[in-house]
């Protein structure tokens, strides 16, 4: 199947071709026609599956053709301060990434796009909204700030997209989302994307989608097949030295490293720089300018290592990222899947290395139960742990009785 068979406009297809894509991914094959049909969509798709294009391409195509979500011809432009499509995302980085994709795919059209998020001055964003925009990408907090200042209006809204809904809930945005939903027209097309369909996500979906097309392109909590996973037992005090050793011995030029805390990310970046390994930290306490600069330098290979917390890492989209390191194992097992999904994309191979201390028995057990496999171990000479980390068998997951889908 080719993109040309999905019903997209010629100018959008030209941009897709210029991007170098010839065949749609599974989420795009199912998602694009569903969005173009005007139906609500509820899709389970993890990072790296091409989900952003699954909703941006059909929205751009519909707006360019002047077709509303009812399939009717409608060439109405956005009025001052109004928006026609709203894409809500949990983090600044993801919002910027989506906006960049829309700008590229829509470059042969006159569709107006704007992105708004916190951490930067609000006045320039207010000025850009004055003429109205077709597609607005926003984080919930900044969107509410703009609404309260009468800078954005929703009476023309046709499409709502909630991206990474699971992370929205994890970050505590549920109250902002409820407030935003109350402001939107009842008659609209709704698209909800999440890594998994948890009970909490389904409860949220009942507030948003109506008789949706349900799409799931990944087995629940599966890990990328192209990612080679390795667990490295090590004492906590030797983690910094181990990472420096691996980077220098293997000549790693681009490494995304996950830390549990903001301070931990800062300390690690400082240590690496002292070892003449260029590194920056990215987390919520950094200014938006510092976060954008660090991410840009990492993407362009100006720095070797980006030390990131889970929340800040959302939106980091780098093709062919060769390896990631879990300097600290995540508290939540699902985050392990999101983390290692950042390597081994687009058919490329990837490596995920996880440092494990004697205190990490429970996280290891939870992760292995979630992914349904035991992660291979490797002892690094010179960094043997003082106390052996015992083998952790795979726990059998308790079978859950399937729930009836009340939305169907």
mmCIF file of C-alpha atoms in Angstrom:
data_model
loop_
_atom_site.group_PDB
_atom_site.id
_atom_site.type_symbol
_atom_site.label_atom_id
_atom_site.label_comp_id
_atom_site.label_asym_id
_atom_site.label_seq_id
_atom_site.Cartn_x
_atom_site.Cartn_y
_atom_site.Cartn_z
ATOM 1 C CA UNK A 1 0.000 0.000 0.000
ATOM 2 C CA UNK A 2 1.238 3.508 -0.852
ATOM 3 C CA UNK A 3 0.350 6.897 0.630
ATOM 4 C CA UNK A 4 -1.375 7.819 -2.635
ATOM 5 C CA UNK A 5 -4.044 5.180 -1.972
ATOM 6 C CA UNK A 6 -5.115 6.733 1.346
ATOM 7 C CA UNK A 7 -7.047 9.713 -0.041
ATOM 8 C CA UNK A 8 -4.611 12.514 0.803
ATOM 9 C CA UNK A 9 -4.330 15.664 -1.332
ATOM 10 C CA UNK A 10 -1.577 15.998 -3.929
ATOM 11 C CA UNK A 11 0.334 18.733 -2.102
ATOM 12 C CA UNK A 12 0.429 16.680 1.094
ATOM 13 C CA UNK A 13 1.591 13.627 -0.887
ATOM 14 C CA UNK A 14 4.368 15.740 -2.420
ATOM 15 C CA UNK A 15 5.594 16.734 1.040
ATOM 16 C CA UNK A 16 5.471 13.125 2.232
ATOM 17 C CA UNK A 17 7.522 12.088 -0.792
ATOM 18 C CA UNK A 18 10.068 14.842 -0.120
ATOM 19 C CA UNK A 19 10.382 13.503 3.426
ATOM 20 C CA UNK A 20 11.479 10.209 1.876
ATOM 21 C CA UNK A 21 8.497 8.108 2.955
ATOM 22 C CA UNK A 22 6.984 5.716 0.414
ATOM 23 C CA UNK A 23 4.887 3.288 2.434
ATOM 24 C CA UNK A 24 2.630 4.163 5.373
ATOM 25 C CA UNK A 25 3.186 2.532 8.762
ATOM 26 C CA UNK A 26 0.403 0.364 10.263
ATOM 27 C CA UNK A 27 -1.027 3.231 12.353
ATOM 28 C CA UNK A 28 -1.031 5.458 9.254
ATOM 29 C CA UNK A 29 -2.722 2.809 7.074
ATOM 30 C CA UNK A 30 -5.596 2.537 9.531
ATOM 31 C CA UNK A 31 -5.615 6.007 11.033
ATOM 32 C CA UNK A 32 -5.491 8.262 7.972
ATOM 33 C CA UNK A 33 -8.623 6.858 6.242
ATOM 34 C CA UNK A 34 -10.481 6.859 9.589
ATOM 35 C CA UNK A 35 -9.688 10.540 10.191
ATOM 36 C CA UNK A 36 -10.547 11.466 6.591
ATOM 37 C CA UNK A 37 -13.928 9.763 7.030
ATOM 38 C CA UNK A 38 -14.797 12.279 9.741
ATOM 39 C CA UNK A 39 -15.168 9.607 12.436
ATOM 40 C CA UNK A 40 -13.815 9.839 15.971
ATOM 41 C CA UNK A 41 -10.670 7.779 16.481
ATOM 42 C CA UNK A 42 -9.193 6.144 19.561
ATOM 43 C CA UNK A 43 -5.734 4.773 18.777
ATOM 44 C CA UNK A 44 -3.197 2.842 20.833
ATOM 45 C CA UNK A 45 0.190 3.655 19.348
ATOM 46 C CA UNK A 46 3.549 3.941 21.024
ATOM 47 C CA UNK A 47 6.344 6.380 20.317
ATOM 48 C CA UNK A 48 8.116 5.697 17.029
ATOM 49 C CA UNK A 49 5.134 4.208 15.174
ATOM 50 C CA UNK A 50 4.486 7.246 12.977
ATOM 51 C CA UNK A 51 1.371 8.273 14.896
ATOM 52 C CA UNK A 52 1.951 12.030 14.480
ATOM 53 C CA UNK A 53 1.577 11.737 10.711
ATOM 54 C CA UNK A 54 -1.501 9.557 11.232
ATOM 55 C CA UNK A 55 -3.444 12.599 12.405
ATOM 56 C CA UNK A 56 -1.533 15.583 10.964
ATOM 57 C CA UNK A 57 -1.613 14.403 7.331
ATOM 58 C CA UNK A 58 -5.408 13.902 7.094
ATOM 59 C CA UNK A 59 -6.154 17.146 8.984
ATOM 60 C CA UNK A 60 -3.919 19.091 6.600
ATOM 61 C CA UNK A 61 -5.507 17.342 3.619
ATOM 62 C CA UNK A 62 -9.078 18.100 4.745
ATOM 63 C CA UNK A 63 -8.302 21.750 5.422
ATOM 64 C CA UNK A 64 -6.517 22.173 2.101
ATOM 65 C CA UNK A 65 -9.440 20.645 0.214
ATOM 66 C CA UNK A 66 -11.826 22.871 2.177
ATOM 67 C CA UNK A 67 -13.712 19.869 3.539
ATOM 68 C CA UNK A 68 -15.068 19.903 7.084
ATOM 69 C CA UNK A 69 -15.315 16.854 9.337
ATOM 70 C CA UNK A 70 -18.756 16.085 7.889
ATOM 71 C CA UNK A 71 -17.247 15.717 4.422
ATOM 72 C CA UNK A 72 -18.930 18.942 3.263
ATOM 73 C CA UNK A 73 -17.234 21.606 1.172
ATOM 74 C CA UNK A 74 -16.373 24.509 3.426
ATOM 75 C CA UNK A 75 -13.674 27.035 2.594
ATOM 76 C CA UNK A 76 -14.132 29.118 5.726
ATOM 77 C CA UNK A 77 -10.901 30.586 7.054
ATOM 78 C CA UNK A 78 -10.246 30.960 10.760
ATOM 79 C CA UNK A 79 -11.541 34.243 12.166
ATOM 80 C CA UNK A 80 -9.294 36.454 14.321
ATOM 81 C CA UNK A 81 -8.221 34.579 17.488
ATOM 82 C CA UNK A 82 -10.127 31.468 16.380
ATOM 83 C CA UNK A 83 -8.765 27.966 15.663
ATOM 84 C CA UNK A 84 -10.191 25.175 13.501
ATOM 85 C CA UNK A 85 -8.152 22.256 14.852
ATOM 86 C CA UNK A 86 -6.661 21.942 18.327
ATOM 87 C CA UNK A 87 -3.885 19.459 19.117
ATOM 88 C CA UNK A 88 -3.218 19.065 22.852
ATOM 89 C CA UNK A 89 0.114 17.588 23.945
ATOM 90 C CA UNK A 90 1.694 17.055 27.376
ATOM 91 C CA UNK A 91 5.106 18.723 26.904
ATOM 92 C CA UNK A 92 6.752 21.655 25.191
ATOM 93 C CA UNK A 93 9.148 19.413 23.268
ATOM 94 C CA UNK A 94 6.370 17.272 21.847
ATOM 95 C CA UNK A 95 4.332 20.356 20.932
ATOM 96 C CA UNK A 96 7.300 21.831 19.059
ATOM 97 C CA UNK A 97 7.967 18.506 17.329
ATOM 98 C CA UNK A 98 4.370 18.197 16.121
ATOM 99 C CA UNK A 99 4.343 21.817 14.927
ATOM 100 C CA UNK A 100 7.555 21.204 12.960
ATOM 101 C CA UNK A 101 5.966 18.170 11.279
ATOM 102 C CA UNK A 102 2.839 20.135 10.383
ATOM 103 C CA UNK A 103 4.939 22.969 8.934
ATOM 104 C CA UNK A 104 6.858 20.514 6.755
ATOM 105 C CA UNK A 105 3.892 18.479 5.550
ATOM 106 C CA UNK A 106 1.847 21.623 4.950
ATOM 107 C CA UNK A 107 4.564 23.662 3.258
ATOM 108 C CA UNK A 108 2.844 23.469 -0.154
ATOM 109 C CA UNK A 109 -0.416 24.811 1.306
ATOM 110 C CA UNK A 110 -1.531 28.112 2.829
ATOM 111 C CA UNK A 111 -2.719 26.455 6.045
ATOM 112 C CA UNK A 112 -1.754 28.519 9.078
ATOM 113 C CA UNK A 113 -0.261 26.705 12.074
ATOM 114 C CA UNK A 114 0.825 27.974 15.464
ATOM 115 C CA UNK A 115 2.329 26.326 18.546
ATOM 116 C CA UNK A 116 1.913 27.615 22.118
ATOM 117 C CA UNK A 117 3.466 26.358 25.356
ATOM 118 C CA UNK A 118 4.670 27.665 28.685
ATOM 119 C CA UNK A 119 8.184 28.650 29.710
ATOM 120 C CA UNK A 120 8.349 31.502 27.178
ATOM 121 C CA UNK A 121 6.689 34.932 26.976
ATOM 122 C CA UNK A 122 2.978 34.839 26.263
ATOM 123 C CA UNK A 123 2.649 38.150 24.371
ATOM 124 C CA UNK A 124 4.295 36.975 21.108
ATOM 125 C CA UNK A 125 1.957 33.971 21.115
ATOM 126 C CA UNK A 126 -1.054 36.242 21.636
ATOM 127 C CA UNK A 127 0.035 38.413 18.693
ATOM 128 C CA UNK A 128 0.315 35.407 16.371
ATOM 129 C CA UNK A 129 -3.172 34.223 17.303
ATOM 130 C CA UNK A 130 -4.803 37.543 16.409
ATOM 131 C CA UNK A 131 -5.215 36.695 12.735
ATOM 132 C CA UNK A 132 -6.586 33.252 13.540
ATOM 133 C CA UNK A 133 -4.931 29.896 12.853
ATOM 134 C CA UNK A 134 -6.118 26.727 11.181
ATOM 135 C CA UNK A 135 -4.186 24.329 13.426
ATOM 136 C CA UNK A 136 -3.101 25.159 16.963
ATOM 137 C CA UNK A 137 -0.702 22.862 18.839
ATOM 138 C CA UNK A 138 -0.768 23.566 22.570
ATOM 139 C CA UNK A 139 0.074 22.381 26.050
ATOM 140 C CA UNK A 140 -2.955 22.537 28.387
ATOM 141 C CA UNK A 141 -1.640 25.090 30.886
ATOM 142 C CA UNK A 142 -0.604 27.721 28.343
ATOM 143 C CA UNK A 143 -3.820 27.199 26.356
ATOM 144 C CA UNK A 144 -5.877 28.011 29.465
ATOM 145 C CA UNK A 145 -3.743 31.111 30.085
ATOM 146 C CA UNK A 146 -4.416 32.308 26.536
ATOM 147 C CA UNK A 147 -8.135 31.601 26.813
ATOM 148 C CA UNK A 148 -8.406 33.551 30.054
ATOM 149 C CA UNK A 149 -6.850 36.524 28.266
ATOM 150 C CA UNK A 150 -9.342 36.210 25.371
ATOM 151 C CA UNK A 151 -6.484 35.408 22.999
ATOM 152 C CA UNK A 152 -8.026 32.182 21.686
ATOM 153 C CA UNK A 153 -11.635 31.232 20.852
ATOM 154 C CA UNK A 154 -13.177 27.902 19.936
ATOM 155 C CA UNK A 155 -16.516 28.556 18.205
ATOM 156 C CA UNK A 156 -15.006 27.530 14.825
ATOM 157 C CA UNK A 157 -13.319 24.409 16.176
ATOM 158 C CA UNK A 158 -13.892 21.307 14.038
ATOM 159 C CA UNK A 159 -11.252 18.838 15.272
ATOM 160 C CA UNK A 160 -9.739 18.036 18.675
ATOM 161 C CA UNK A 161 -6.645 15.838 18.992
ATOM 162 C CA UNK A 162 -5.470 14.573 22.376
ATOM 163 C CA UNK A 163 -1.972 13.178 21.874
ATOM 164 C CA UNK A 164 -0.126 11.011 24.415
ATOM 165 C CA UNK A 165 -3.239 10.895 26.588
ATOM 166 C CA UNK A 166 -1.585 8.494 29.035
ATOM 167 C CA UNK A 167 1.183 10.997 29.756
ATOM 168 C CA UNK A 168 -1.398 13.774 30.114
ATOM 169 C CA UNK A 169 -2.963 11.848 32.969
ATOM 170 C CA UNK A 170 0.415 10.966 34.492
ATOM 171 C CA UNK A 171 1.351 14.648 34.554
ATOM 172 C CA UNK A 172 -1.870 15.704 36.271
ATOM 173 C CA UNK A 173 -3.466 17.567 33.358
ATOM 174 C CA UNK A 174 -6.882 15.975 33.813
ATOM 175 C CA UNK A 175 -8.407 19.091 35.426
ATOM 176 C CA UNK A 176 -7.134 21.379 32.653
ATOM 177 C CA UNK A 177 -8.414 18.932 30.033
ATOM 178 C CA UNK A 178 -11.880 18.893 31.615
ATOM 179 C CA UNK A 179 -11.935 22.711 31.613
ATOM 180 C CA UNK A 180 -10.872 22.826 27.964
ATOM 181 C CA UNK A 181 -13.485 20.234 26.920
ATOM 182 C CA UNK A 182 -16.200 22.350 28.521
ATOM 183 C CA UNK A 183 -15.208 25.279 26.271
ATOM 184 C CA UNK A 184 -15.340 23.412 22.965
ATOM 185 C CA UNK A 185 -18.283 23.006 20.566
ATOM 186 C CA UNK A 186 -20.162 19.762 21.190
ATOM 187 C CA UNK A 187 -20.190 18.958 17.479
ATOM 188 C CA UNK A 188 -16.591 18.164 16.544
ATOM 189 C CA UNK A 189 -14.326 15.318 15.455
ATOM 190 C CA UNK A 190 -12.225 13.822 18.260
ATOM 191 C CA UNK A 191 -8.947 11.941 17.902
ATOM 192 C CA UNK A 192 -7.367 10.358 20.994
ATOM 193 C CA UNK A 193 -3.907 8.776 20.896
ATOM 194 C CA UNK A 194 -2.366 6.869 23.793
ATOM 195 C CA UNK A 195 0.377 4.282 24.301
ATOM 196 C CA UNK A 196 -2.141 1.973 25.999
ATOM 197 C CA UNK A 197 -5.894 1.741 26.594
ATOM 198 C CA UNK A 198 -5.807 1.634 30.385
ATOM 199 C CA UNK A 199 -8.982 1.895 32.475
ATOM 200 C CA UNK A 200 -8.144 5.554 33.174
ATOM 201 C CA UNK A 201 -7.750 6.278 29.469
ATOM 202 C CA UNK A 202 -11.078 4.622 28.665
ATOM 203 C CA UNK A 203 -12.743 6.680 31.401
ATOM 204 C CA UNK A 204 -11.294 9.842 29.846
ATOM 205 C CA UNK A 205 -12.298 8.685 26.355
ATOM 206 C CA UNK A 206 -15.954 8.465 27.403
ATOM 207 C CA UNK A 207 -15.844 12.241 27.921
ATOM 208 C CA UNK A 208 -14.340 12.852 24.494
ATOM 209 C CA UNK A 209 -14.951 10.322 21.711
ATOM 210 C CA UNK A 210 -18.287 9.246 20.288
ATOM 211 C CA UNK A 211 -18.625 5.778 18.748
ATOM 212 C CA UNK A 212 -14.930 5.797 17.803
ATOM 213 C CA UNK A 213 -12.940 3.729 15.367
ATOM 214 C CA UNK A 214 -10.547 1.835 17.659
ATOM 215 C CA UNK A 215 -7.044 1.167 16.344
ATOM 216 C CA UNK A 216 -4.270 -0.765 18.049
ATOM 217 C CA UNK A 217 -1.048 -1.370 16.166
ATOM 218 C CA UNK A 218 1.086 -2.792 18.981
ATOM 219 C CA UNK A 219 0.618 -5.746 21.294
ATOM 220 C CA UNK A 220 0.023 -4.306 24.746
ATOM 221 C CA UNK A 221 3.250 -2.998 26.277
ATOM 222 C CA UNK A 222 5.419 -4.673 23.647
ATOM 223 C CA UNK A 223 8.973 -3.456 23.175
ATOM 224 C CA UNK A 224 10.584 -2.639 19.860
ATOM 225 C CA UNK A 225 11.720 -5.846 18.157
ATOM 226 C CA UNK A 226 14.774 -4.107 16.720
ATOM 227 C CA UNK A 227 16.055 -3.063 20.164
ATOM 228 C CA UNK A 228 18.704 -5.218 21.820
ATOM 229 C CA UNK A 229 18.232 -4.970 25.594
ATOM 230 C CA UNK A 230 20.986 -5.485 28.142
ATOM 231 C CA UNK A 231 20.890 -5.295 31.942
ATOM 232 C CA UNK A 232 24.216 -4.329 33.545
ATOM 233 C CA UNK A 233 24.559 -5.015 37.298
ATOM 234 C CA UNK A 234 26.684 -2.318 38.968
ATOM 235 C CA UNK A 235 27.146 -0.613 42.341
ATOM 236 C CA UNK A 236 25.425 2.746 42.621
ATOM 237 C CA UNK A 237 28.735 4.497 43.338
ATOM 238 C CA UNK A 238 30.230 3.220 40.068
ATOM 239 C CA UNK A 239 27.436 4.269 37.702
ATOM 240 C CA UNK A 240 29.106 7.506 36.584
ATOM 241 C CA UNK A 241 32.419 5.790 35.882
ATOM 242 C CA UNK A 242 30.677 2.919 34.065
ATOM 243 C CA UNK A 243 28.831 5.269 31.723
ATOM 244 C CA UNK A 244 32.036 7.195 30.931
ATOM 245 C CA UNK A 245 33.808 3.886 30.276
ATOM 246 C CA UNK A 246 31.109 2.606 27.897
ATOM 247 C CA UNK A 247 30.961 5.873 25.952
ATOM 248 C CA UNK A 248 34.730 6.094 25.508
ATOM 249 C CA UNK A 249 35.379 2.390 24.888
ATOM 250 C CA UNK A 250 32.584 2.060 22.286
ATOM 251 C CA UNK A 251 33.091 5.545 20.836
ATOM 252 C CA UNK A 252 29.404 6.399 21.253
ATOM 253 C CA UNK A 253 28.641 9.712 19.561
ATOM 254 C CA UNK A 254 24.960 10.097 20.396
ATOM 255 C CA UNK A 255 23.550 8.696 23.644
ATOM 256 C CA UNK A 256 20.228 9.493 25.304
ATOM 257 C CA UNK A 257 20.533 8.775 29.041
ATOM 258 C CA UNK A 258 17.512 8.559 31.350
ATOM 259 C CA UNK A 259 17.812 9.718 34.951
ATOM 260 C CA UNK A 260 15.159 9.431 37.638
ATOM 261 C CA UNK A 261 15.539 12.991 38.975
ATOM 262 C CA UNK A 262 16.327 16.480 37.686
ATOM 263 C CA UNK A 263 19.283 16.824 40.057
ATOM 264 C CA UNK A 264 20.583 13.439 38.950
ATOM 265 C CA UNK A 265 20.510 14.553 35.300
ATOM 266 C CA UNK A 266 22.394 17.747 36.194
ATOM 267 C CA UNK A 267 25.029 15.876 38.224
ATOM 268 C CA UNK A 268 25.563 13.343 35.456
ATOM 269 C CA UNK A 269 25.997 15.995 32.747
ATOM 270 C CA UNK A 270 28.492 17.831 34.958
ATOM 271 C CA UNK A 271 30.476 14.626 35.571
ATOM 272 C CA UNK A 272 30.610 13.752 31.858
ATOM 273 C CA UNK A 273 31.779 17.214 30.852
ATOM 274 C CA UNK A 274 34.630 16.911 33.370
ATOM 275 C CA UNK A 275 35.603 13.690 31.573
ATOM 276 C CA UNK A 276 35.697 15.598 28.250
ATOM 277 C CA UNK A 277 32.458 13.984 27.112
ATOM 278 C CA UNK A 278 30.141 16.735 25.883
ATOM 279 C CA UNK A 279 26.789 16.536 27.669
ATOM 280 C CA UNK A 280 23.723 18.561 28.577
ATOM 281 C CA UNK A 281 20.762 17.930 30.872
ATOM 282 C CA UNK A 282 17.116 18.451 29.940
ATOM 283 C CA UNK A 283 14.326 18.564 32.526
ATOM 284 C CA UNK A 284 11.423 20.624 33.813
ATOM 285 C CA UNK A 285 13.525 23.085 35.821
ATOM 286 C CA UNK A 286 15.411 24.209 32.730
ATOM 287 C CA UNK A 287 14.152 27.257 30.845
ATOM 288 C CA UNK A 288 12.481 26.615 27.515
ATOM 289 C CA UNK A 289 15.420 28.250 25.754
ATOM 290 C CA UNK A 290 17.901 25.948 27.481
ATOM 291 C CA UNK A 291 15.798 22.864 26.712
ATOM 292 C CA UNK A 292 15.414 23.791 23.045
ATOM 293 C CA UNK A 293 19.137 24.551 22.727
ATOM 294 C CA UNK A 294 20.200 21.270 24.379
ATOM 295 C CA UNK A 295 17.868 19.233 22.177
ATOM 296 C CA UNK A 296 19.055 21.020 19.035
ATOM 297 C CA UNK A 297 22.721 20.447 19.914
ATOM 298 C CA UNK A 298 22.041 16.776 20.588
ATOM 299 C CA UNK A 299 20.201 16.282 17.300
ATOM 300 C CA UNK A 300 23.028 17.962 15.368
ATOM 301 C CA UNK A 301 25.681 15.869 17.197
ATOM 302 C CA UNK A 302 27.253 18.952 18.779
ATOM 303 C CA UNK A 303 26.959 17.169 22.117
ATOM 304 C CA UNK A 304 27.356 13.419 22.657
ATOM 305 C CA UNK A 305 25.091 12.876 25.632
ATOM 306 C CA UNK A 306 21.670 14.176 26.591
ATOM 307 C CA UNK A 307 20.739 13.372 30.202
ATOM 308 C CA UNK A 308 16.956 13.539 30.481
ATOM 309 C CA UNK A 309 14.093 12.888 32.857
ATOM 310 C CA UNK A 310 11.093 10.936 31.534
ATOM 311 C CA UNK A 311 8.795 13.945 31.186
ATOM 312 C CA UNK A 312 11.370 16.105 29.384
ATOM 313 C CA UNK A 313 12.185 13.256 27.004
ATOM 314 C CA UNK A 314 8.653 13.234 25.582
ATOM 315 C CA UNK A 315 8.819 14.717 22.107
ATOM 316 C CA UNK A 316 12.449 13.794 21.470
ATOM 317 C CA UNK A 317 12.146 12.378 17.976
ATOM 318 C CA UNK A 318 15.512 11.434 16.493
ATOM 319 C CA UNK A 319 15.735 9.040 13.585
ATOM 320 C CA UNK A 320 18.225 6.196 13.937
ATOM 321 C CA UNK A 321 19.189 6.993 17.543
ATOM 322 C CA UNK A 322 21.715 4.162 18.084
ATOM 323 C CA UNK A 323 21.525 3.691 21.857
ATOM 324 C CA UNK A 324 19.837 4.754 25.038
ATOM 325 C CA UNK A 325 20.975 4.140 28.603
ATOM 326 C CA UNK A 326 18.734 3.744 31.618
ATOM 327 C CA UNK A 327 21.134 5.267 34.148
ATOM 328 C CA UNK A 328 18.302 4.841 36.659
ATOM 329 C CA UNK A 329 15.522 2.333 36.111
ATOM 330 C CA UNK A 330 12.090 3.997 36.026
ATOM 331 C CA UNK A 331 9.676 3.777 38.950
ATOM 332 C CA UNK A 332 6.852 2.931 36.552
ATOM 333 C CA UNK A 333 7.427 -0.133 34.379
ATOM 334 C CA UNK A 334 5.526 1.323 31.398
ATOM 335 C CA UNK A 335 8.093 4.126 31.198
ATOM 336 C CA UNK A 336 10.750 1.530 30.344
ATOM 337 C CA UNK A 337 8.819 0.690 27.178
ATOM 338 C CA UNK A 338 8.555 4.377 26.235
ATOM 339 C CA UNK A 339 12.249 4.911 26.896
ATOM 340 C CA UNK A 340 13.647 2.064 24.827
ATOM 341 C CA UNK A 341 11.154 2.844 22.061
ATOM 342 C CA UNK A 342 13.303 5.860 21.220
ATOM 343 C CA UNK A 343 15.895 3.638 19.574
ATOM 344 C CA UNK A 344 15.487 0.932 16.929
ATOM 345 C CA UNK A 345 13.099 3.028 14.827
ATOM 346 C CA UNK A 346 12.333 2.967 11.130
ATOM 347 C CA UNK A 347 13.944 -0.427 10.648
ATOM 348 C CA UNK A 348 17.247 0.577 12.235
ATOM 349 C CA UNK A 349 18.796 -1.521 14.996
ATOM 350 C CA UNK A 350 19.174 -0.050 18.462
ATOM 351 C CA UNK A 351 20.601 -0.863 21.872
ATOM 352 C CA UNK A 352 19.138 -0.210 25.311
ATOM 353 C CA UNK A 353 21.469 -0.563 28.286
ATOM 354 C CA UNK A 354 20.041 -0.531 31.816
ATOM 355 C CA UNK A 355 22.195 -0.062 34.913
ATOM 356 C CA UNK A 356 20.854 -2.168 37.788
ATOM 357 C CA UNK A 357 21.833 -1.982 41.458
ATOM 358 C CA UNK A 358 20.996 -4.362 44.275
ATOM 359 C CA UNK A 359 18.062 -2.067 45.152
ATOM 360 C CA UNK A 360 16.467 -2.516 41.716
ATOM 361 C CA UNK A 361 14.955 -5.978 42.187
ATOM 362 C CA UNK A 362 11.358 -4.766 42.174
ATOM 363 C CA UNK A 363 11.675 -2.461 39.106
ATOM 364 C CA UNK A 364 13.405 -5.263 37.201
ATOM 365 C CA UNK A 365 10.682 -7.737 38.145
ATOM 366 C CA UNK A 366 7.926 -5.287 37.160
ATOM 367 C CA UNK A 367 9.559 -4.459 33.810
ATOM 368 C CA UNK A 368 10.166 -8.104 32.901
ATOM 369 C CA UNK A 369 6.588 -9.020 33.787
ATOM 370 C CA UNK A 370 5.315 -6.162 31.649
ATOM 371 C CA UNK A 371 7.355 -6.974 28.543
ATOM 372 C CA UNK A 372 7.030 -10.745 29.024
ATOM 373 C CA UNK A 373 10.718 -11.572 28.828
ATOM 374 C CA UNK A 374 13.838 -11.773 30.978
ATOM 375 C CA UNK A 375 16.356 -9.081 30.026
ATOM 376 C CA UNK A 376 19.823 -10.553 29.274
ATOM 377 C CA UNK A 377 22.598 -9.537 31.684
ATOM 378 C CA UNK A 378 26.177 -8.512 31.068
ATOM 379 C CA UNK A 379 28.894 -7.947 33.652
ATOM 380 C CA UNK A 380 31.397 -5.263 32.613
ATOM 381 C CA UNK A 381 34.957 -6.091 33.627
ATOM 382 C CA UNK A 382 36.222 -3.701 36.259
ATOM 383 C CA UNK A 383 32.696 -2.742 37.302
ATOM 384 C CA UNK A 384 31.542 -5.972 38.909
ATOM 385 C CA UNK A 385 29.013 -5.280 41.689
ATOM 386 C CA UNK A 386 30.166 -5.909 45.267
ATOM 387 C CA UNK A 387 27.007 -7.936 45.892
ATOM 388 C CA UNK A 388 25.578 -10.229 43.231
ATOM 389 C CA UNK A 389 22.210 -9.234 41.853
ATOM 390 C CA UNK A 390 20.205 -12.436 42.047
ATOM 391 C CA UNK A 391 18.413 -13.772 38.983
ATOM 392 C CA UNK A 392 14.870 -12.457 38.895
ATOM 393 C CA UNK A 393 12.453 -14.942 37.312
ATOM 394 C CA UNK A 394 9.625 -13.830 35.117
ATOM 395 C CA UNK A 395 6.467 -13.366 37.149
ATOM 396 C CA UNK A 396 3.305 -14.706 35.600
ATOM 397 C CA UNK A 397 0.885 -11.919 34.886
ATOM 398 C CA UNK A 398 -2.529 -12.393 36.417
ATOM 399 C CA UNK A 399 -5.107 -12.897 33.709
ATOM 400 C CA UNK A 400 -7.730 -10.172 33.755
ATOM 401 C CA UNK A 401 -11.299 -10.768 32.745
ATOM 402 C CA UNK A 402 -11.999 -8.766 29.597
ATOM 403 C CA UNK A 403 -14.262 -5.798 30.075
ATOM 404 C CA UNK A 404 -17.165 -5.111 27.790
ATOM 405 C CA UNK A 405 -16.594 -2.123 25.566
ATOM 406 C CA UNK A 406 -19.409 0.202 26.469
ATOM 407 C CA UNK A 407 -18.399 2.714 23.813
ATOM 408 C CA UNK A 408 -18.814 0.344 20.897
#
